[in-house]
XYZ file of C-alpha atoms in Angstrom:
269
model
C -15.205 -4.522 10.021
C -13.289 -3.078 12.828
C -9.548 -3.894 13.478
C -7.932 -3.977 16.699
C -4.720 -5.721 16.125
C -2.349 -6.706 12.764
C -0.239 -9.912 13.068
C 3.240 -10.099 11.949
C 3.789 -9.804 7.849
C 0.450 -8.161 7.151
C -0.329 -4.995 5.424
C -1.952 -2.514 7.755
C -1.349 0.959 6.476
C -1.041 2.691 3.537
C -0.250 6.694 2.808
C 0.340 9.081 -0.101
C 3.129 11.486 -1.389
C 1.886 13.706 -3.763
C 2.847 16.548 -5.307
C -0.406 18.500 -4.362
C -1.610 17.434 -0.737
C -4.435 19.500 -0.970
C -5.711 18.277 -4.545
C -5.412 14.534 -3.537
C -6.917 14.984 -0.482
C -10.481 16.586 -2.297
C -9.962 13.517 -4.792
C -9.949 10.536 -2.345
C -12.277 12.197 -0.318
C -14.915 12.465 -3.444
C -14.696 8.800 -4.504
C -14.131 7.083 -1.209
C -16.253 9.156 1.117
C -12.889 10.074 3.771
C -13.267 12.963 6.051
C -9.886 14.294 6.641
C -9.493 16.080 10.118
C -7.777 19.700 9.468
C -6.954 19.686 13.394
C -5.555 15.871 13.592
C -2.456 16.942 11.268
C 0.629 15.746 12.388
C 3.975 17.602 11.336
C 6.857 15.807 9.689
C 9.713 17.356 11.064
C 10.805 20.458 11.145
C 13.156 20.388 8.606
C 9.924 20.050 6.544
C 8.366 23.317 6.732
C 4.569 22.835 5.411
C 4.466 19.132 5.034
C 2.192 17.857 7.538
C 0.631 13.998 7.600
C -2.953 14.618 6.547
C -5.478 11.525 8.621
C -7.932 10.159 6.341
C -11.225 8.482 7.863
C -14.049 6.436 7.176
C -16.776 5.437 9.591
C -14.464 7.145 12.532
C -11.629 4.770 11.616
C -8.105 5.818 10.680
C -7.835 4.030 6.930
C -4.873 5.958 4.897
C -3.033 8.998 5.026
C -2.078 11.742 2.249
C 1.145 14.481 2.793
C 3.218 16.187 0.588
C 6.077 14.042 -1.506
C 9.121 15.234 -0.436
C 11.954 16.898 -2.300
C 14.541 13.432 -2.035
C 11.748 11.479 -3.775
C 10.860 13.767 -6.610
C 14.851 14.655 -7.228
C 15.293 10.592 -7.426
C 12.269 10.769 -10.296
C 10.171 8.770 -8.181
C 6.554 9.236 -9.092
C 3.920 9.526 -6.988
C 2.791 6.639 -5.194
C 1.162 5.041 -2.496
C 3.065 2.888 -0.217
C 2.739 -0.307 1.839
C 3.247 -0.807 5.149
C 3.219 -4.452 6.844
C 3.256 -4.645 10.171
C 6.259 -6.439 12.350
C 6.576 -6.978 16.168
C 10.671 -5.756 16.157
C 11.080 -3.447 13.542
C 15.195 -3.461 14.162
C 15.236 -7.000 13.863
C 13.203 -7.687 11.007
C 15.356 -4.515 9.675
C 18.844 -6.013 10.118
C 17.321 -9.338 9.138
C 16.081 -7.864 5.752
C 19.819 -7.335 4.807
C 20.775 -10.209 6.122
C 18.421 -12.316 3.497
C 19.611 -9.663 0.371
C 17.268 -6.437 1.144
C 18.776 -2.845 1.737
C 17.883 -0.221 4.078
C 16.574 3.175 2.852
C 15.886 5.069 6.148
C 15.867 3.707 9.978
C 14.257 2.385 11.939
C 13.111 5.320 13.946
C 10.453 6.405 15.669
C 6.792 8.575 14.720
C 6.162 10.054 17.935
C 3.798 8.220 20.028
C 2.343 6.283 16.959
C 4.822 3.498 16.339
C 8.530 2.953 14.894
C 9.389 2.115 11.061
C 11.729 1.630 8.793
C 12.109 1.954 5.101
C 13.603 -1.290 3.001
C 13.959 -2.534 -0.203
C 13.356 -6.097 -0.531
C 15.526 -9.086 -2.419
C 14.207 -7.849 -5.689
C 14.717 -4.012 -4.960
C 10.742 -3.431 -4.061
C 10.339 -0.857 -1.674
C 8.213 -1.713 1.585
C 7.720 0.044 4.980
C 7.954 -1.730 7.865
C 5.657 -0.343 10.712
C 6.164 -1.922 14.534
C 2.595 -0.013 16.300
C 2.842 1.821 19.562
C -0.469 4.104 19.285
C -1.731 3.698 15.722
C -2.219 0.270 15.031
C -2.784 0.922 10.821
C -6.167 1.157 9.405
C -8.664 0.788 11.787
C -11.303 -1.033 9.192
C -11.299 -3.457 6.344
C -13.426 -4.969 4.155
C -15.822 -1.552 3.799
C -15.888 1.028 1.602
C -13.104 3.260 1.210
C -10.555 1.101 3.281
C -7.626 -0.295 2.605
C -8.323 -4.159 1.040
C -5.188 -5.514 -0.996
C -1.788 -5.288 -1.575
C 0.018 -6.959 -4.306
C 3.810 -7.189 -4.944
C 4.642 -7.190 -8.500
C 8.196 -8.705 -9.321
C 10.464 -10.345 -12.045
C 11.528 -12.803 -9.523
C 8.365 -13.958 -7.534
C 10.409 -16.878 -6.351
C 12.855 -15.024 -4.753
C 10.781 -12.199 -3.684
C 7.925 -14.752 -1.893
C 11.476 -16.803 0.024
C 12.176 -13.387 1.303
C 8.900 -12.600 2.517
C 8.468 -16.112 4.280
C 12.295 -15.802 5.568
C 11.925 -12.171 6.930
C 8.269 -12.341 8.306
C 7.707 -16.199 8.991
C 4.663 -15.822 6.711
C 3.168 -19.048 4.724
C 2.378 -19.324 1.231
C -0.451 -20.176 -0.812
C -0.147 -21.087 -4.712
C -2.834 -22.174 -5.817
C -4.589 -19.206 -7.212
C -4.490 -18.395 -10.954
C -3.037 -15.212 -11.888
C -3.454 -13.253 -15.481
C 0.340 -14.119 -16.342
C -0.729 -17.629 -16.883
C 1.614 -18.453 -13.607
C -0.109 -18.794 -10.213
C 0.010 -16.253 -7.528
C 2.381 -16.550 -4.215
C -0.292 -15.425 -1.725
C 1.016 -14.388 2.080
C -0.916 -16.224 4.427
C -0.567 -15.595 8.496
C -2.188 -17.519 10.538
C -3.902 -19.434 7.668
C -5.335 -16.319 5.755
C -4.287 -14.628 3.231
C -2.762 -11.440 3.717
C -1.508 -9.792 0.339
C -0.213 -11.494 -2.520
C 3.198 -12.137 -4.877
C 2.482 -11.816 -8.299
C 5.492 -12.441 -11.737
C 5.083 -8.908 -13.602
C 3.469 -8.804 -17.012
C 5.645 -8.440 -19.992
C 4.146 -5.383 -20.912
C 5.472 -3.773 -17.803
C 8.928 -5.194 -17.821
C 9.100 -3.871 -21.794
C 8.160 -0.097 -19.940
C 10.794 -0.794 -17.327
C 8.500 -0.885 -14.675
C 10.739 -1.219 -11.466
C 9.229 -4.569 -9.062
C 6.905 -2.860 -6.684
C 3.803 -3.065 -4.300
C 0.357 -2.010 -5.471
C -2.142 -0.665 -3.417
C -6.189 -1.101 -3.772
C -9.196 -0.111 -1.846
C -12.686 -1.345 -0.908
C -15.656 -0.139 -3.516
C -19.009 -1.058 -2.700
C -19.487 -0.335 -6.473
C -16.163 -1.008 -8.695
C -18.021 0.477 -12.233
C -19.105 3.698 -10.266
C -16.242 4.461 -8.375
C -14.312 3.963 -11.859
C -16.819 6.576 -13.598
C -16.280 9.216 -11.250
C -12.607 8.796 -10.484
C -12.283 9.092 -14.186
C -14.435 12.355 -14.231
C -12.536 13.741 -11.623
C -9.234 13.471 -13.743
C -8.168 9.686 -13.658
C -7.118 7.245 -16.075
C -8.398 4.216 -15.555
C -5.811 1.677 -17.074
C -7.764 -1.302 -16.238
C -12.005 -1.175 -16.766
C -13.658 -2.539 -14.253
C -13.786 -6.473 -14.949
C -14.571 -9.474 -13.262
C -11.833 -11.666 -11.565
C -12.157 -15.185 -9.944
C -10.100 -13.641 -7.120
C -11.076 -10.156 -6.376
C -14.748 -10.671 -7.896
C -14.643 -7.418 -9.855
C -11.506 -4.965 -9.726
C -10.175 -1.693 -11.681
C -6.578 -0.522 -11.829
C -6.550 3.885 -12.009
C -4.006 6.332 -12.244
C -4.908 9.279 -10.154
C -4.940 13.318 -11.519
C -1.745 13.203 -10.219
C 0.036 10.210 -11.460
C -0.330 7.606 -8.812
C -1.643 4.330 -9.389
C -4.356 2.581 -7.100
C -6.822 0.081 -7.603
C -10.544 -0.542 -6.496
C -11.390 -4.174 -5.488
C -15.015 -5.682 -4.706
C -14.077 -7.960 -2.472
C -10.839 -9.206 -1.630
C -9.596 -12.859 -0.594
């Protein structure tokens, strides 16, 4: 499905740091089918000598995006990771509003050339989010196919105060009534009436591992057990098998070669 426009408060982008550009980009390119333009790179900065913002498509759509992590992220220990951007119509006021409501500010707002103007936050609950206010690049320019962007899920220990952010900062609704695997419900985002991405309490397993709150990240598969198999033959772990939700129909949870965790999703709400 083609996507002309995002509304306020929902997920539209997504892109990768990694430690080898080059390796992810032959990885995601194998299990997702993305043709990544060599011409269409776009520098970042040139205080940045080498990085450049590597395009991924599918179908002729813009769906993700895969550079080099940069030297801040990996001297802070922060692993590799793909990141969520939701969209906003005034990214400096939903930026100064973010600290007003408990949130901190990790970089702008500020500008990406002609493509739009962003900022970096942490929410209530420390999660980090981008916040991405379009000019020329609108996000991913497909869902619900192959390969694209699907679902985003915030993972807290305080989904209470983590969803009244959300709904304070973005004017977003909230649906509860879906079961989640802690045994607690999820908070799902709704805009407009439909759901958007989705608030979930973090597992006890994680918090024992000191997992910091956080966004996850998961993509379309036409076929969840395939894309599993060959993900994991091309160097991933797969931490969750492919299994069959109520929500997601069937959905796996991988760590990449290099370290950063994704998941696949059949079909998401």
């Amino acid at each position: 499905m083609k996507i002309e426009r995002y509304a306020q408060g929902t997920p539209s982008w997504t892109d990768y740091g990694a430690p080898d550009q080059h390796a992810a980009k032959v990885f995601y390119a194998e299990i997702f089918g993305w043709t990544i333009y060599e011409d269409n790179f776009m520098k970042m900065g040139t205080d940045a000598p080498g990085m450049f913002y590597s395009m991924a498509k599918k179908d002729g759509s813009y769906t993700a995006a895969i550079h080099t992590q940069n030297e801040e992220e990996k001297s802070m220990g922060v692993p590799p990771n793909w990141k969520t951007y939701l969209t906003v119509e005034d990214v400096d006021a939903v930026t100064a509003k973010a600290v007003d409501l408990g949130g901190q500010v990790f970089a702008g707002p500020f500008n990406v050339f002609e493509a739009g103007r962003m900022s970096v936050i942490a929410d209530s609950t420390g999660a980090v989010v981008h916040l991405w206010q379009p000019i020329q690049h609108i996000g991913s320019g497909i869902k619900n196919e192959h390969g694209a962007l699907a679902w985003n899920l915030l993972i807290t220990r305080e989904q209470d105060r983590a969803t009244e952010f959300y709904t304070e900062l973005l004017g977003v609704g909230v649906n509860s009534d879906i079961p989640s695997p802690t045994g607690r419900n999820y908070n799902m985002f709704t805009v407009d009436g439909q759901i958007v991405a989705g608030c979930m309490d973090m597992h006890q397993q994680l918090i024992e591992l000191d997992v910091p709150n956080h966004w996850e990240v998961y993509f379309q598969s036409d076929d969840i057990d395939a894309t599993a198999e060959l993900a994991a033959s091309l160097g991933a772990k797969v931490m969750m098998p492919p299994t069959d939700m109520p929500t997601f129909e069937r959905m796996a949870y991988l760590f990449d070669p290099q370290g950063a965790a994704f998941g696949v999703v059949a079909n998401a709400p």
